Amino acid sequence: MEDVTDSGPAPLPAADRPGTAARLRDALLAASFTADGLLDLLGAPAYAALARSETVPALRATRGDTPLETLVRLFLLQQPVPHARVADVLPVGDALEGGWLTRAGGDEVAATVDVRPYGGPGGEDWFIVSDLGCAVGGAGGVGQRDEGVVLGVGGASTTLAGITVRTPVAAALDLGTGSGIQALHAAQHATRVTATDLNPRALHITALTLALSGAPAADLREGSLFEPVRDDERFDLIVSNPPFVISPGARLTYRDGGMGGDDLCRSLVQQAGERLAEGGFAQFLANWQHVAGEDWQDRLRSWVPRGCDAWIVQREVQDVTQYAELWLRDAGDHRADPAEYQARYDAWLDEFEARKVRAVGFGWITLRRTGAAEPSVTVEEWPHPVEQPLGETVRRHFERLDYLREHDDAALLEAHFRLAAEVVQEQVGLPGAEDPEHVVLRQHRGMRRATKVDTVGAGFAGVCDGTLSAGRILDAIAQLVGEDPVLLRDRTPAQIRLLVGQGFLEPAGADRA
């Protein structure tokens, strides 16, 4: 791709030298400069501290002269290292000529970018490139350096990667690619990957990330949102960790949307539908406003484009003061002059007050293009722990939607079901009571949901092993409890739909197909 070294805070390595990247990758792997190698060298406390942008423990753990210690000090800790030591580990001439290293005075060399090992989902050894000092965002005050910097992998990046559906696809789009982590994941299961970003420096760094990780090159395009995408292009997968922060203005390119309120996230979601191929998924992280006098769930339902099923999960809510403080600290503004900090804090609160915003939600939005006459839109709040990766859980959620749409109550009663793996039953009540006050089914996988059921629902779920149809099971339960089997068949399908929809029960055998 075109060199963009003059568009950012500092010159970047050349992105058009695959041979140099390949030789550098081989040298890094030979020195065990991998996620596992770092953990073995640094130990868990120092390794975890690096993820918080704290470098002192890692500096203390790398006072030797082994090849791995040299690379950690060079690329992760951004310390000048004697040329002779680096030459024992890396093809130093190639690295200097290609711009990965620069001379630092005397006989020392220094890295021009942060290179951080990252373990892929299948055990792959990948490397994420970012600007110096920007491998981890947050309290480091990245925003005080330059608004055009490119961050590495943070919690939001790994969350999106974890929830993304990973089925083989022809075409994937990483919108707002940043350092390229989503494009890197997509390259493992997509024939063609397109990555876009408003910041040309991010596109350059994405090219470096892919090359150094041994992944195929992506089609890199500069522009905002869907602007770089042709009208006739369709994708089987669209992913985006956009600059979703709701802020007054767009001071920091890497995080601030630059549109009023949550308009950027809304526009992104609304425009995604027409870019999806039939059956394709679009998955985003987003912030949304909780506006006085308005139901936040209705607000999000209005974002969903026609012809798409949607599953929207709110993971967290912050009041406007918490939200402003979080992102002021992210930019390092809390370290500025107190009067300047107060003025910026006031500006955030003025913005929220003008829009009648009381809180801000954060969560996941998944769309799936469907030909169904009545698409399904689920908006829910789930702040509880989940099991990552969730991509398969997300895919099966929509698979269950299709199943329930295709089966009316009569068909459900003829179907066979099996209790999902690692579902347990809990009975809640006073000690010594003859009967529980209520029964709870709880998942230990995926979303880790819990739902109350009555005694019939608990009994039904407990005997679902795929052998008998739902109707025959209910007839047996009716006989046991002395209830009219016709009435029981009439009132139970709604509970079956709930248990199937939330993943407690799975269609079995031919019904699964």
Short mmCIF file of C-alpha atoms in Angstrom, two decimals:
data_model
loop_
_atom_site.label_atom_id
_atom_site.label_comp_id
_atom_site.label_asym_id
_atom_site.label_seq_id
_atom_site.Cartn_x
_atom_site.Cartn_y
_atom_site.Cartn_z
CA MET A 1 0.00 0.00 0.00
CA GLU A 2 1.04 3.65 -0.25
CA ASP A 3 3.52 4.84 2.36
CA VAL A 4 1.86 7.23 4.79
CA THR A 5 4.77 7.93 7.11
CA ASP A 6 4.25 11.69 6.88
CA SER A 7 0.65 11.57 8.11
CA GLY A 8 1.15 10.56 11.71
CA PRO A 9 3.12 11.29 14.86
CA ALA A 10 6.32 9.50 13.74
CA PRO A 11 7.67 7.61 10.72
CA LEU A 12 6.47 4.01 10.36
CA PRO A 13 8.21 0.94 8.95
CA ALA A 14 7.74 0.35 5.25
CA ALA A 15 4.58 -1.64 4.56
CA ASP A 16 5.61 -2.85 1.10
CA ARG A 17 8.50 -5.14 2.08
CA PRO A 18 7.03 -8.58 2.76
CA GLY A 19 10.47 -10.18 2.75
CA THR A 20 11.65 -7.98 5.60
CA ALA A 21 8.49 -8.70 7.62
CA ALA A 22 8.89 -12.44 7.05
CA ARG A 23 12.53 -12.46 8.18
CA LEU A 24 11.66 -10.36 11.20
CA ARG A 25 8.82 -12.75 12.08
CA ASP A 26 11.14 -15.76 11.85
CA ALA A 27 13.62 -14.08 14.18
CA LEU A 28 10.95 -13.16 16.72
CA LEU A 29 9.62 -16.72 16.80
CA ALA A 30 13.14 -18.20 17.06
CA ALA A 31 13.66 -16.12 20.22
CA SER A 32 10.28 -17.27 21.67
CA PHE A 33 8.94 -13.72 21.45
CA THR A 34 5.41 -15.07 21.77
CA ALA A 35 2.55 -14.72 24.25
CA ASP A 36 3.59 -17.97 25.94
CA GLY A 37 7.25 -17.01 25.87
CA LEU A 38 6.52 -13.66 27.52
CA LEU A 39 4.49 -15.30 30.27
CA ASP A 40 7.31 -17.74 30.99
CA LEU A 41 9.91 -14.96 31.07
CA LEU A 42 8.05 -12.27 32.98
CA GLY A 43 5.81 -14.28 35.25
CA ALA A 44 2.10 -13.63 35.68
CA PRO A 45 2.32 -10.39 37.75
CA ALA A 46 4.69 -8.57 35.37
CA TYR A 47 2.82 -9.91 32.34
CA ALA A 48 -0.47 -8.63 33.73
CA ALA A 49 1.14 -5.28 34.60
CA LEU A 50 2.12 -4.81 30.94
CA ALA A 51 -1.56 -5.09 30.01
CA ARG A 52 -2.15 -2.13 32.37
CA SER A 53 0.65 -0.11 30.71
CA GLU A 54 2.85 -0.56 33.77
CA THR A 55 6.41 -1.35 32.71
CA VAL A 56 8.49 -1.39 35.92
CA PRO A 57 7.91 -5.10 36.73
CA ALA A 58 8.88 -6.07 33.16
CA LEU A 59 11.99 -3.88 33.28
CA ARG A 60 13.06 -5.66 36.45
CA ALA A 61 12.43 -9.06 34.85
CA THR A 62 14.53 -8.31 31.73
CA ARG A 63 17.85 -7.23 33.19
CA GLY A 64 19.69 -10.11 31.51
CA ASP A 65 21.00 -10.40 27.97
CA THR A 66 19.05 -13.33 26.51
CA PRO A 67 17.52 -12.87 23.05
CA LEU A 68 14.00 -12.76 24.49
CA GLU A 69 14.92 -10.15 27.11
CA THR A 70 16.51 -8.05 24.38
CA LEU A 71 13.33 -8.13 22.29
CA VAL A 72 11.09 -7.31 25.24
CA ARG A 73 13.15 -4.25 26.13
CA LEU A 74 13.29 -3.18 22.48
CA PHE A 75 9.71 -3.64 21.29
CA LEU A 76 7.55 -3.72 24.43
CA LEU A 77 9.41 -1.43 26.78
CA GLN A 78 10.78 0.88 24.08
CA GLN A 79 14.27 0.98 25.56
CA PRO A 80 17.38 1.66 23.41
CA VAL A 81 19.46 -1.52 23.11
CA PRO A 82 23.11 -1.89 22.01
CA HIS A 83 23.39 -2.59 18.29
CA ALA A 84 25.57 -5.66 18.87
CA ARG A 85 22.97 -7.29 21.13
CA VAL A 86 20.19 -6.70 18.63
CA ALA A 87 22.34 -8.02 15.78
CA ASP A 88 22.58 -11.35 17.60
CA VAL A 89 18.78 -11.67 17.55
CA LEU A 90 17.36 -9.82 14.52
CA PRO A 91 18.35 -9.16 10.90
CA VAL A 92 19.33 -5.71 12.08
CA GLY A 93 20.33 -4.38 8.65
CA ASP A 94 16.92 -5.28 7.19
CA ALA A 95 15.14 -3.89 10.24
CA LEU A 96 16.99 -0.56 10.02
CA GLU A 97 16.54 -0.25 6.27
CA GLY A 98 12.85 -1.20 6.51
CA GLY A 99 12.22 1.29 9.29
CA TRP A 100 11.39 -1.15 12.11
CA LEU A 101 14.43 0.14 14.01
CA THR A 102 16.20 3.47 14.13
CA ARG A 103 19.61 4.48 15.42
CA ALA A 104 19.41 6.00 18.88
CA GLY A 105 22.80 7.62 19.18
CA GLY A 106 26.12 5.99 19.87
CA ASP A 107 25.95 2.27 19.23
CA GLU A 108 22.30 1.77 20.22
CA VAL A 109 19.11 1.16 18.24
CA ALA A 110 15.46 1.69 19.17
CA ALA A 111 12.13 0.43 17.88
CA THR A 112 9.92 2.74 15.82
CA VAL A 113 6.69 0.89 16.70
CA ASP A 114 5.38 -1.29 19.50
CA VAL A 115 5.28 -4.96 18.50
CA ARG A 116 3.27 -7.09 20.89
CA PRO A 117 2.84 -10.89 20.73
CA TYR A 118 -0.79 -12.01 20.58
CA GLY A 119 -2.03 -15.58 20.74
CA GLY A 120 -4.62 -16.46 18.10
CA PRO A 121 -7.69 -18.61 18.88
CA GLY A 122 -6.10 -21.67 17.32
CA GLY A 123 -2.74 -21.20 19.04
CA GLU A 124 -1.36 -18.98 16.27
CA ASP A 125 1.56 -16.72 17.11
CA TRP A 126 0.54 -13.26 15.92
CA PHE A 127 2.03 -9.79 16.43
CA ILE A 128 0.02 -6.60 16.86
CA VAL A 129 1.75 -3.41 15.77
CA SER A 130 0.83 -0.03 17.29
CA ASP A 131 2.36 3.36 17.91
CA LEU A 132 5.02 3.58 20.59
CA GLY A 133 3.47 3.74 24.04
CA CYS A 134 0.03 2.96 22.66
CA ALA A 135 -0.14 -0.83 22.86
CA VAL A 136 -2.69 -0.47 25.64
CA GLY A 137 -5.01 2.53 25.84
CA GLY A 138 -6.54 3.99 28.95
CA ALA A 139 -4.76 5.53 31.89
CA GLY A 140 -1.55 6.05 29.94
CA GLY A 141 -2.98 9.28 28.61
CA VAL A 142 -2.58 8.41 24.95
CA GLY A 143 -4.58 11.44 23.89
CA GLN A 144 -1.92 13.79 25.22
CA ARG A 145 0.52 12.52 22.60
CA ASP A 146 -1.29 12.94 19.31
CA GLU A 147 -4.85 12.55 18.13
CA GLY A 148 -3.73 10.42 15.18
CA VAL A 149 -2.03 7.66 17.14
CA VAL A 150 -3.01 4.03 16.57
CA LEU A 151 -3.68 1.92 19.62
CA GLY A 152 -3.01 -1.76 20.04
CA VAL A 153 -5.29 -4.39 21.51
CA GLY A 154 -7.53 -3.41 24.44
CA GLY A 155 -10.47 -4.98 26.19
CA ALA A 156 -12.95 -3.77 23.58
CA SER A 157 -10.89 -5.30 20.75
CA THR A 158 -10.73 -8.71 22.39
CA THR A 159 -14.42 -8.58 23.31
CA LEU A 160 -15.43 -7.98 19.70
CA ALA A 161 -13.07 -10.67 18.45
CA GLY A 162 -14.58 -13.09 20.96
CA ILE A 163 -18.23 -12.50 20.05
CA THR A 164 -17.68 -12.59 16.27
CA VAL A 165 -19.21 -15.50 14.35
CA ARG A 166 -16.32 -17.49 12.83
CA THR A 167 -17.87 -19.48 10.00
CA PRO A 168 -16.04 -19.64 6.63
CA VAL A 169 -17.11 -16.71 4.44
CA ALA A 170 -16.24 -15.28 1.05
CA ALA A 171 -15.97 -11.59 2.01
CA ALA A 172 -15.43 -9.82 5.34
CA LEU A 173 -15.27 -6.11 6.14
CA ASP A 174 -13.39 -4.66 9.12
CA LEU A 175 -14.72 -1.12 9.41
CA GLY A 176 -12.44 1.22 11.40
CA THR A 177 -9.63 -1.33 11.52
CA GLY A 178 -7.23 0.49 13.86
CA SER A 179 -4.21 -1.76 14.41
CA GLY A 180 -5.81 -4.55 12.38
CA ILE A 181 -6.75 -7.10 15.03
CA GLN A 182 -10.24 -7.76 13.62
CA ALA A 183 -8.86 -8.03 10.08
CA LEU A 184 -6.26 -10.50 11.34
CA HIS A 185 -8.95 -12.70 12.89
CA ALA A 186 -11.14 -12.43 9.78
CA ALA A 187 -8.26 -13.47 7.53
CA GLN A 188 -8.38 -16.92 9.11
CA HIS A 189 -11.88 -17.71 7.80
CA ALA A 190 -12.61 -15.21 5.02
CA THR A 191 -11.43 -15.59 1.44
CA ARG A 192 -11.25 -11.81 1.05
CA VAL A 193 -10.83 -9.18 3.78
CA THR A 194 -11.46 -5.47 3.29
CA ALA A 195 -10.33 -3.08 6.03
CA THR A 196 -11.21 0.61 6.21
CA ASP A 197 -10.23 3.51 8.43
CA LEU A 198 -10.51 7.29 8.40
CA ASN A 199 -6.91 7.47 9.68
CA PRO A 200 -4.39 6.51 6.94
CA ARG A 201 -1.85 5.73 9.65
CA ALA A 202 -4.15 2.97 10.94
CA LEU A 203 -4.26 1.38 7.48
CA HIS A 204 -0.47 1.40 7.32
CA ILE A 205 -0.21 -0.23 10.75
CA THR A 206 -2.84 -2.82 9.81
CA ALA A 207 -0.67 -3.79 6.84
CA LEU A 208 2.29 -4.22 9.22
CA THR A 209 0.24 -6.31 11.67
CA LEU A 210 -0.93 -8.67 8.93
CA ALA A 211 2.51 -9.02 7.36
CA LEU A 212 4.32 -9.62 10.65
CA SER A 213 1.68 -12.18 11.68
CA GLY A 214 2.08 -14.13 8.46
CA ALA A 215 -1.50 -13.39 7.36
CA PRO A 216 -2.67 -12.57 3.82
CA ALA A 217 -2.75 -8.91 2.91
CA ALA A 218 -6.11 -7.12 3.13
CA ASP A 219 -7.75 -4.67 0.75
CA LEU A 220 -7.09 -1.43 2.67
CA ARG A 221 -9.26 1.62 1.99
CA GLU A 222 -9.26 5.09 3.52
CA GLY A 223 -12.53 6.75 4.50
CA SER A 224 -15.27 7.15 7.11
CA LEU A 225 -17.84 4.44 7.87
CA PHE A 226 -19.07 2.88 4.60
CA GLU A 227 -17.74 5.64 2.32
CA PRO A 228 -14.91 3.48 0.92
CA VAL A 229 -17.32 0.63 0.09
CA ARG A 230 -18.84 0.47 -3.38
CA ASP A 231 -22.62 0.48 -3.67
CA ASP A 232 -22.65 -2.97 -5.28
CA GLU A 233 -20.40 -4.66 -2.69
CA ARG A 234 -21.89 -7.13 -0.22
CA PHE A 235 -20.20 -8.84 2.68
CA ASP A 236 -20.87 -12.05 4.60
CA LEU A 237 -19.34 -10.54 7.73
CA ILE A 238 -18.99 -6.93 8.87
CA VAL A 239 -17.22 -6.15 12.14
CA SER A 240 -16.47 -2.81 13.75
CA ASN A 241 -15.06 -1.51 17.01
CA PRO A 242 -15.86 2.08 16.00
CA PRO A 243 -14.89 5.34 17.73
CA PHE A 244 -18.09 5.11 19.75
CA VAL A 245 -17.32 7.52 22.59
CA ILE A 246 -20.08 10.13 22.99
CA SER A 247 -18.12 13.33 23.53
CA PRO A 248 -18.30 17.07 22.84
CA GLY A 249 -16.39 17.23 19.55
CA ALA A 250 -13.98 14.75 18.01
CA ARG A 251 -10.69 15.62 19.64
CA LEU A 252 -9.28 12.08 19.57
CA THR A 253 -9.61 10.21 16.28
CA TYR A 254 -9.08 6.77 17.79
CA ARG A 255 -12.14 6.95 20.07
CA ASP A 256 -14.46 9.96 19.46
CA GLY A 257 -17.22 9.56 16.91
CA GLY A 258 -17.37 13.17 15.79
CA MET A 259 -21.14 13.12 15.33
CA GLY A 260 -23.74 14.40 17.77
CA GLY A 261 -24.57 12.03 20.63
CA ASP A 262 -24.73 8.40 19.54
CA ASP A 263 -25.41 9.25 15.89
CA LEU A 264 -22.23 7.55 14.65
CA CYS A 265 -23.22 4.19 16.13
CA ARG A 266 -26.79 4.60 14.90
CA SER A 267 -25.60 5.44 11.37
CA LEU A 268 -23.23 2.51 11.37
CA VAL A 269 -25.96 0.05 12.34
CA GLN A 270 -28.58 1.47 10.01
CA GLN A 271 -26.27 1.47 6.99
CA ALA A 272 -24.96 -2.05 7.59
CA GLY A 273 -28.11 -3.85 6.50
CA GLU A 274 -27.83 -2.98 2.82
CA ARG A 275 -24.15 -4.01 2.81
CA LEU A 276 -24.84 -7.55 4.05
CA ALA A 277 -25.24 -10.57 1.83
CA GLU A 278 -28.20 -12.84 2.61
CA GLY A 279 -27.48 -14.65 5.88
CA GLY A 280 -24.51 -12.40 6.60
CA PHE A 281 -23.65 -11.05 10.06
CA ALA A 282 -22.73 -7.52 11.14
CA GLN A 283 -21.29 -7.22 14.65
CA PHE A 284 -20.42 -4.03 16.50
CA LEU A 285 -19.49 -2.60 19.86
CA ALA A 286 -21.39 0.58 20.62
CA ASN A 287 -22.41 3.25 23.12
CA TRP A 288 -25.97 4.55 23.25
CA GLN A 289 -27.70 7.32 25.14
CA HIS A 290 -30.32 6.84 27.84
CA VAL A 291 -32.49 9.89 27.23
CA ALA A 292 -35.00 11.24 29.74
CA GLY A 293 -38.55 10.22 28.84
CA GLU A 294 -37.40 7.65 26.29
CA ASP A 295 -37.14 3.85 26.57
CA TRP A 296 -33.53 2.92 25.73
CA GLN A 297 -34.64 -0.41 24.27
CA ASP A 298 -37.06 1.33 21.89
CA ARG A 299 -34.24 3.67 20.88
CA LEU A 300 -32.08 0.74 19.87
CA ARG A 301 -34.89 -1.09 18.09
CA SER A 302 -35.29 1.98 15.89
CA TRP A 303 -31.67 1.56 14.75
CA VAL A 304 -32.20 -1.93 13.29
CA PRO A 305 -32.36 -1.82 9.47
CA ARG A 306 -35.17 -3.49 7.56
CA GLY A 307 -34.58 -7.09 6.55
CA CYS A 308 -32.34 -7.87 9.53
CA ASP A 309 -32.72 -9.94 12.66
CA ALA A 310 -30.96 -8.28 15.61
CA TRP A 311 -29.62 -9.28 19.00
CA ILE A 312 -28.57 -6.30 21.12
CA VAL A 313 -27.04 -6.86 24.56
CA GLN A 314 -26.43 -4.02 27.01
CA ARG A 315 -23.44 -5.01 29.14
CA GLU A 316 -22.93 -1.86 31.21
CA VAL A 317 -24.58 1.46 32.07
CA GLN A 318 -22.82 4.53 33.50
CA ASP A 319 -24.33 7.77 34.66
CA VAL A 320 -23.06 10.82 32.81
CA THR A 321 -20.54 11.79 35.50
CA GLN A 322 -18.96 8.33 35.55
CA TYR A 323 -18.86 8.29 31.78
CA ALA A 324 -17.22 11.72 31.48
CA GLU A 325 -14.62 10.86 34.10
CA LEU A 326 -13.77 7.55 32.41
CA TRP A 327 -12.97 9.14 29.07
CA LEU A 328 -11.29 12.23 30.50
CA ARG A 329 -8.92 9.86 32.27
CA ASP A 330 -8.51 7.82 29.11
CA ALA A 331 -7.12 10.94 27.43
CA GLY A 332 -4.94 11.85 30.40
CA ASP A 333 -6.91 15.04 31.00
CA HIS A 334 -6.93 14.37 34.74
CA ARG A 335 -3.19 15.10 34.68
CA ALA A 336 -3.65 18.49 33.03
CA ASP A 337 -4.10 21.87 34.67
CA PRO A 338 -7.03 21.59 37.15
CA ALA A 339 -8.84 24.53 35.56
CA GLU A 340 -8.52 22.96 32.09
CA TYR A 341 -9.74 19.61 33.43
CA GLN A 342 -12.76 21.27 35.04
CA ALA A 343 -13.57 23.14 31.82
CA ARG A 344 -13.51 19.93 29.81
CA TYR A 345 -15.61 18.13 32.42
CA ASP A 346 -18.14 20.97 32.26
CA ALA A 347 -18.24 20.71 28.47
CA TRP A 348 -19.13 17.01 28.67
CA LEU A 349 -21.91 17.65 31.18
CA ASP A 350 -23.22 20.59 29.14
CA GLU A 351 -23.43 18.31 26.11
CA PHE A 352 -25.36 15.65 28.01
CA GLU A 353 -27.67 18.17 29.61
CA ALA A 354 -28.53 19.72 26.25
CA ARG A 355 -29.47 16.28 24.92
CA LYS A 356 -31.33 15.26 28.12
CA VAL A 357 -28.98 12.29 28.49
CA ARG A 358 -29.06 10.67 31.93
CA ALA A 359 -26.76 7.70 31.31
CA VAL A 360 -24.81 5.91 28.61
CA GLY A 361 -25.06 2.21 27.79
CA PHE A 362 -22.36 -0.02 26.32
CA GLY A 363 -22.82 -3.33 24.62
CA TRP A 364 -22.89 -5.57 21.59
CA ILE A 365 -25.03 -5.29 18.48
CA THR A 366 -25.38 -8.21 16.09
CA LEU A 367 -27.39 -8.07 12.87
CA ARG A 368 -28.14 -10.91 10.50
CA ARG A 369 -29.58 -10.41 7.05
CA THR A 370 -32.74 -12.48 6.71
CA GLY A 371 -35.47 -13.10 4.22
CA ALA A 372 -38.01 -13.70 7.00
CA ALA A 373 -41.32 -11.87 6.63
CA GLU A 374 -41.08 -10.69 10.25
CA PRO A 375 -37.48 -10.23 11.44
CA SER A 376 -36.79 -10.75 15.13
CA VAL A 377 -35.28 -7.96 17.26
CA THR A 378 -34.11 -8.87 20.77
CA VAL A 379 -32.86 -6.10 23.05
CA GLU A 380 -31.81 -7.16 26.54
CA GLU A 381 -29.64 -6.22 29.48
CA TRP A 382 -27.11 -8.83 30.57
CA PRO A 383 -24.34 -7.42 32.81
CA HIS A 384 -23.35 -10.85 34.17
CA PRO A 385 -20.17 -12.81 33.37
CA VAL A 386 -20.15 -14.76 30.11
CA GLU A 387 -17.83 -17.35 28.63
CA GLN A 388 -15.66 -16.08 25.79
CA PRO A 389 -15.33 -16.81 22.94
CA LEU A 390 -19.04 -16.37 22.24
CA GLY A 391 -19.06 -16.50 18.45
CA GLU A 392 -20.64 -19.95 18.31
CA THR A 393 -23.20 -18.93 20.95
CA VAL A 394 -24.15 -15.94 18.79
CA ARG A 395 -24.48 -18.09 15.67
CA ARG A 396 -26.67 -20.62 17.46
CA HIS A 397 -28.89 -17.84 18.85
CA PHE A 398 -29.91 -16.95 15.29
CA GLU A 399 -30.14 -20.61 14.33
CA ARG A 400 -32.68 -21.07 17.11
CA LEU A 401 -34.62 -18.04 15.85
CA ASP A 402 -35.01 -19.76 12.50
CA TYR A 403 -36.09 -22.99 14.16
CA LEU A 404 -38.77 -21.33 16.29
CA ARG A 405 -40.07 -19.31 13.33
CA GLU A 406 -40.46 -22.50 11.34
CA HIS A 407 -42.26 -24.45 14.09
CA ASP A 408 -45.71 -23.55 15.33
CA ASP A 409 -46.97 -24.92 18.66
CA ALA A 410 -48.22 -28.14 17.11
CA ALA A 411 -44.83 -28.75 15.46
CA LEU A 412 -43.03 -28.08 18.74
CA LEU A 413 -45.07 -30.76 20.48
CA GLU A 414 -44.07 -33.26 17.79
CA ALA A 415 -40.38 -32.31 18.03
CA HIS A 416 -37.63 -33.98 20.04
CA PHE A 417 -35.33 -31.99 22.33
CA ARG A 418 -32.18 -32.54 24.33
CA LEU A 419 -31.04 -30.65 27.43
CA ALA A 420 -28.05 -28.47 26.50
CA ALA A 421 -24.64 -29.34 27.90
CA GLU A 422 -23.74 -28.14 31.39
CA VAL A 423 -27.23 -27.00 32.40
CA VAL A 424 -27.94 -27.57 36.08
CA GLN A 425 -31.08 -27.28 38.16
CA GLU A 426 -31.23 -25.30 41.40
CA GLN A 427 -34.09 -25.48 43.87
CA VAL A 428 -34.65 -22.41 46.03
CA GLY A 429 -36.71 -22.44 49.19
CA LEU A 430 -36.67 -22.43 52.97
CA PRO A 431 -34.67 -25.18 54.69
CA GLY A 432 -36.85 -28.17 55.49
CA ALA A 433 -39.70 -27.08 53.23
CA GLU A 434 -41.44 -29.94 51.42
CA ASP A 435 -41.47 -28.09 48.08
CA PRO A 436 -39.11 -25.44 46.69
CA GLU A 437 -40.37 -21.89 46.27
CA HIS A 438 -39.05 -21.94 42.72
CA VAL A 439 -36.77 -23.92 40.41
CA VAL A 440 -33.96 -22.32 38.41
CA LEU A 441 -32.20 -23.73 35.37
CA ARG A 442 -28.68 -22.36 35.01
CA GLN A 443 -26.16 -22.55 32.16
CA HIS A 444 -22.45 -22.93 32.81
CA ARG A 445 -21.46 -22.19 29.22
CA GLY A 446 -21.97 -19.36 26.74
CA MET A 447 -24.16 -16.57 28.11
CA ARG A 448 -24.48 -18.42 31.44
CA ARG A 449 -28.15 -17.61 31.68
CA ALA A 450 -30.50 -18.54 34.51
CA THR A 451 -34.27 -18.80 34.20
CA LYS A 452 -37.09 -19.71 36.56
CA VAL A 453 -39.33 -22.60 35.57
CA ASP A 454 -42.34 -24.23 37.17
CA THR A 455 -42.33 -27.88 38.25
CA VAL A 456 -43.67 -28.97 34.86
CA GLY A 457 -40.93 -27.04 33.05
CA ALA A 458 -38.23 -28.48 35.30
CA GLY A 459 -39.58 -32.01 34.88
CA PHE A 460 -39.88 -31.57 31.13
CA ALA A 461 -36.31 -30.28 30.75
CA GLY A 462 -34.96 -33.01 33.00
CA VAL A 463 -36.17 -35.87 30.80
CA CYS A 464 -35.39 -34.32 27.41
CA ASP A 465 -32.77 -36.66 25.97
CA GLY A 466 -33.99 -36.73 22.37
CA THR A 467 -35.85 -40.02 22.75
CA LEU A 468 -39.46 -38.90 23.18
CA SER A 469 -41.36 -36.08 21.50
CA ALA A 470 -42.29 -33.06 23.61
CA GLY A 471 -45.96 -34.02 23.44
CA ARG A 472 -45.37 -37.55 24.74
CA ILE A 473 -43.26 -36.19 27.61
CA LEU A 474 -46.05 -33.79 28.58
CA ASP A 475 -48.62 -36.59 28.46
CA ALA A 476 -46.51 -38.61 30.90
CA ILE A 477 -46.09 -35.59 33.19
CA ALA A 478 -49.84 -34.95 33.09
CA GLN A 479 -50.49 -38.52 34.21
CA LEU A 480 -47.98 -38.18 37.06
CA VAL A 481 -49.40 -34.90 38.41
CA GLY A 482 -53.03 -35.68 37.68
CA GLU A 483 -53.54 -32.86 35.19
CA ASP A 484 -55.58 -32.83 31.99
CA PRO A 485 -53.05 -33.64 29.21
CA VAL A 486 -54.89 -31.44 26.71
CA LEU A 487 -54.66 -28.40 29.00
CA LEU A 488 -51.00 -29.12 29.70
CA ARG A 489 -50.24 -29.34 25.97
CA ASP A 490 -52.02 -26.02 25.46
CA ARG A 491 -50.09 -24.04 28.07
CA THR A 492 -46.59 -25.50 27.81
CA PRO A 493 -45.37 -24.52 24.28
CA ALA A 494 -44.66 -20.95 25.44
CA GLN A 495 -42.30 -22.31 28.08
CA ILE A 496 -40.68 -24.63 25.53
CA ARG A 497 -40.11 -21.65 23.22
CA LEU A 498 -38.42 -19.76 26.05
CA LEU A 499 -36.15 -22.68 26.92
CA VAL A 500 -35.22 -23.27 23.27
CA GLY A 501 -34.79 -19.56 22.54
CA GLN A 502 -32.41 -19.09 25.46
CA GLY A 503 -30.43 -22.23 24.69
CA PHE A 504 -31.47 -24.48 27.57
CA LEU A 505 -33.00 -27.01 25.17
CA GLU A 506 -31.69 -28.00 21.74
CA PRO A 507 -33.57 -29.71 18.91
CA ALA A 508 -32.41 -33.32 18.66
CA GLY A 509 -31.92 -35.73 15.78
CA ALA A 510 -33.89 -34.94 12.63
CA ASP A 511 -35.47 -31.92 14.36
CA ARG A 512 -32.02 -30.34 14.71
CA ALA A 513 -31.57 -30.40 10.95
#
